[in-house]
Coordinates of C-alpha atoms in Angstrom, one line a residue:
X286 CA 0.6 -94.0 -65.9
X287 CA -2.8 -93.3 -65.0
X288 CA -2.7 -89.6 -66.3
X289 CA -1.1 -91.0 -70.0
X290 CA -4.2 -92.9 -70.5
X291 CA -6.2 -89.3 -71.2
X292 CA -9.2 -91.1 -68.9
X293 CA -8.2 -88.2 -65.7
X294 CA -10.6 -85.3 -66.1
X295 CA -9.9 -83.8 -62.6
X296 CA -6.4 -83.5 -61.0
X297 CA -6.7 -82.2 -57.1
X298 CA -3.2 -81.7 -55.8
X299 CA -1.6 -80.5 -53.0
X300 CA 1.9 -80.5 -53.6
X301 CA 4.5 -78.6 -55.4
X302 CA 4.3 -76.4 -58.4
X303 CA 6.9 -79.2 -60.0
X304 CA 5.0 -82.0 -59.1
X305 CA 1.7 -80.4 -60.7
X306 CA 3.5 -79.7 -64.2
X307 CA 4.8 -83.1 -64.3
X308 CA 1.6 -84.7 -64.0
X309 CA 0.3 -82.0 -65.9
X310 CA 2.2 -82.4 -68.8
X311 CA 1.8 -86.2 -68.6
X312 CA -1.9 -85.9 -69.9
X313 CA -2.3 -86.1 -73.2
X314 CA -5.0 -83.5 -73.5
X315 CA -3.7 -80.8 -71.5
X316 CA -6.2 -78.3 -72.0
X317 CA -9.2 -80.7 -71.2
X318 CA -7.5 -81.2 -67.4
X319 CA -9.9 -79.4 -64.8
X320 CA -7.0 -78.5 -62.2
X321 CA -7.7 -77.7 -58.2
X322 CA -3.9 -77.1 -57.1
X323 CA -2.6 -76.4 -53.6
X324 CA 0.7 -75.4 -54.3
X325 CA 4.0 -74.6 -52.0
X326 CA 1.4 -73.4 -50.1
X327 CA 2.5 -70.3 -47.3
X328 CA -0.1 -71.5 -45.0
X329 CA -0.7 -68.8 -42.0
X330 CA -1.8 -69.1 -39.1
X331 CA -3.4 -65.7 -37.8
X332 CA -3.8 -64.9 -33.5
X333 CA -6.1 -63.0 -33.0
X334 CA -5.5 -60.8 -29.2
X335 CA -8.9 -62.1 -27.4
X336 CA -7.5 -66.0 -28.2
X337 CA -6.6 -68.5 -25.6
X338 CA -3.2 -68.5 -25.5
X339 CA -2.2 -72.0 -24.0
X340 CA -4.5 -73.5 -26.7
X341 CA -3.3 -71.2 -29.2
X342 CA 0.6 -72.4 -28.1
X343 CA -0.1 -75.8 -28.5
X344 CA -2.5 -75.9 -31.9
X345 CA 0.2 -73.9 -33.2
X346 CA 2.8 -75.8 -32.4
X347 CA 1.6 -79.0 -33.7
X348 CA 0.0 -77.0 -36.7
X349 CA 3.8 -75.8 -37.6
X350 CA 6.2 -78.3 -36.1
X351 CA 4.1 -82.0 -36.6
X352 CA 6.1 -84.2 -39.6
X353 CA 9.0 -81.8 -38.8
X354 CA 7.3 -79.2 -40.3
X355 CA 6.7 -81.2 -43.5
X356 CA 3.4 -81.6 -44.8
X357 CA 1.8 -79.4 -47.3
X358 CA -0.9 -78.0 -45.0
X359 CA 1.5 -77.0 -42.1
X360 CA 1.3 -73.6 -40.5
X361 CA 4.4 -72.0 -42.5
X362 CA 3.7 -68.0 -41.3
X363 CA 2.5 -67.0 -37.8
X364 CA 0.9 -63.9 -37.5
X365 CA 0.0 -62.5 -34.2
X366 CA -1.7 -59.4 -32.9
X367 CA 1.0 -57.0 -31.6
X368 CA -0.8 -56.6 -28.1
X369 CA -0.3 -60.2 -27.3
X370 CA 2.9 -61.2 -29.4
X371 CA 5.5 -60.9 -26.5
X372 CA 3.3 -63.8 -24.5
X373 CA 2.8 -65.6 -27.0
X374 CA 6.2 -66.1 -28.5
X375 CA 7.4 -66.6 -24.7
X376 CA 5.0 -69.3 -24.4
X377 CA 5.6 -70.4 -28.0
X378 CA 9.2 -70.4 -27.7
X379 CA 9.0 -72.5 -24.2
X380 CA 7.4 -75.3 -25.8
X381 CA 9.1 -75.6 -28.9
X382 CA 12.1 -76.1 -26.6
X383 CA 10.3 -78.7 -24.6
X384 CA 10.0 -80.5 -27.7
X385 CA 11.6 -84.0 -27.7
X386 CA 14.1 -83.9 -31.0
X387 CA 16.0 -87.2 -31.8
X388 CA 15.3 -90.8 -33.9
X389 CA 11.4 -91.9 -34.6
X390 CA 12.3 -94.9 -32.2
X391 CA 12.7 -92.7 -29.5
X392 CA 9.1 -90.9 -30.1
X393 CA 10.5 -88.2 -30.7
X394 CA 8.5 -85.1 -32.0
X395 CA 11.0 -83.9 -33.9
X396 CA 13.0 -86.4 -36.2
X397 CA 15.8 -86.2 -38.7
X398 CA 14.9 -84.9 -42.4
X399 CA 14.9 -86.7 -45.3
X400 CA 18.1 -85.2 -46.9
X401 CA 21.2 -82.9 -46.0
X402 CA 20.1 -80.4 -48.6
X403 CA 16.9 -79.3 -46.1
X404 CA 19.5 -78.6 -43.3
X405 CA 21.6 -76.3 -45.9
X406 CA 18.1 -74.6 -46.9
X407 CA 16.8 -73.8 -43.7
X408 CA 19.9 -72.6 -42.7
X409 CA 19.9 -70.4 -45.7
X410 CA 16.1 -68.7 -44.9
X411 CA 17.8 -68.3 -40.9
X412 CA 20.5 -66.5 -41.9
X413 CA 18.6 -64.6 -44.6
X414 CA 15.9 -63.7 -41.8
X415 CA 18.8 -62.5 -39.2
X416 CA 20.3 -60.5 -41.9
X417 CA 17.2 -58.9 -42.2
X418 CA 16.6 -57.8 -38.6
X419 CA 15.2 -61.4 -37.1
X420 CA 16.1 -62.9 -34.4
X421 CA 16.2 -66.8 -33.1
X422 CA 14.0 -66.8 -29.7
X423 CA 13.9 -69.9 -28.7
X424 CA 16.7 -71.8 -26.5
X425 CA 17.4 -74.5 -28.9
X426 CA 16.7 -73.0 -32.0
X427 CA 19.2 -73.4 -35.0
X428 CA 21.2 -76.1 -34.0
X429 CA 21.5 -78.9 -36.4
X430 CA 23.2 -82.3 -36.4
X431 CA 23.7 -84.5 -39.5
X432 CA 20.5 -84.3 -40.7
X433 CA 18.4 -83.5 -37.5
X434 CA 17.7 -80.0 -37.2
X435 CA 16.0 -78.2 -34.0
X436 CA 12.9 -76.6 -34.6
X437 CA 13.7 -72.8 -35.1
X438 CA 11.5 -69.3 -34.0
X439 CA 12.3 -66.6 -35.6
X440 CA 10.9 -62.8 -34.8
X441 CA 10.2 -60.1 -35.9
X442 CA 10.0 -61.1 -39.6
X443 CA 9.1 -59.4 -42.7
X444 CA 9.0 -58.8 -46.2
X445 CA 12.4 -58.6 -47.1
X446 CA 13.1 -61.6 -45.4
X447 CA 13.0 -65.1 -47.9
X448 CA 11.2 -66.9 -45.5
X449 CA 8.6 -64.2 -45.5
X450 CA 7.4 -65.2 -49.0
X451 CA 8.9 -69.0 -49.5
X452 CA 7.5 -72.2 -48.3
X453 CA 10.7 -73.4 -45.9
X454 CA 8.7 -77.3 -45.5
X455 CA 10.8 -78.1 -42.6
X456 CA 11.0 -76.8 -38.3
X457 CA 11.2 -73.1 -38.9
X458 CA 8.7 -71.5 -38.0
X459 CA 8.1 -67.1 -38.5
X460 CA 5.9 -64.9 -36.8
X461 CA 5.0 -61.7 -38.2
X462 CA 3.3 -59.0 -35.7
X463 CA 0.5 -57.2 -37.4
X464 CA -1.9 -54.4 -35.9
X465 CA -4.7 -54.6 -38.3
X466 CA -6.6 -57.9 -39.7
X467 CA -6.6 -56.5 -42.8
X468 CA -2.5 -56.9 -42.9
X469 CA -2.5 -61.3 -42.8
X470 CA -5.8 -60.9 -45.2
X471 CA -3.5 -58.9 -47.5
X472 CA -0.6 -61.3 -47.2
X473 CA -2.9 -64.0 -48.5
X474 CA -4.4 -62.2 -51.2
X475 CA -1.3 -61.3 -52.5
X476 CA 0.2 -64.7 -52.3
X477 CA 1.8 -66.3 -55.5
X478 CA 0.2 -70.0 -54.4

């Protein structure tokens, strides 16, 4: 309602690409609109190989994993030096397992998703991801109940892999090794969102 009255001159957004063209469209002079859009956002998260990896662990897991992994600025890409990627996906891996998954009642960390659908999806960029050389790495990783789904590592991912270039929006989380800082730089730059 409030864009249909024409008075908007600004829309900020972070959302999806849907939700932007529906409110979009719902102003009657489009092309007037000044737009700042954060939109199914890939958002990486890049460790560097001098970082402190027990903080590193823990901001990245609560950067990927808090709201299920379901809020538009979550870490959605992990990319870590090769010389410390084994420790650090051990040490990643271990906590996401340590990870309390069950009902919001139970303060859990991890709590059902909102519809069966996100189950079917994020089973969909596993599999893709395993066909394409990943592996699951941590203990609990993959399993799923009704609508509760454990929160998933998968390594080594790349480009051919869906979840390389998709926003999943839910407790999957891939890391991506890279050598050089220019490589995560690239992967931004070249980012449709």
């Amino acid at each position: 309602p409030m864009m249909n009255t024409g008075k908007i001159n600004v829309l900020t957004l972070i959302a999806s690409s849907k939700v932007a063209d529906q409110l979009k469209k719902s102003h009657p002079k489009v092309n007037r609109l000044r737009s700042i859009l954060g939109l199914d956002a890939k958002n990486p998260g890049i460790i560097l190989k001098d970082a402190d990896l027990d903080l590193t662990v823990d901001e990245c897991v609560a950067g990927s994993l808090s709201f299920n992994g379901q809020r538009c600025t979550a870490l959605k890409i992990l990319f870590v030096h090769e010389d410390i990627a084994e420790k650090f996906i051990r040490k990643f891996a271990k906590k996401v397992d340590e990870l309390k998954v069950g009902m919001p009642w139970d303060n859990a960390f991890i709590t059902p998703l909102p519809v069966e659908s996100k189950i079917h999806y994020m089973n969909e960029l596993v599999k893709d991801a395993e066909e394409h050389g990943a592996k699951i790495v941590n203990k609990s990783g993959g399993n799923s109940v009704g609508t509760l789904y454990a929160p998933t590592v998968v390594f080594p991912v790349n480009s051919e892999m869906k979840i390389y270039h998709v926003e999943q929006f839910g407790p999957v989380v891939p890391i991506v090794t890279f050598k050089n800082l220019q490589e995560p730089i690239d992967y931004m730059i070249g980012s449709d969102y």
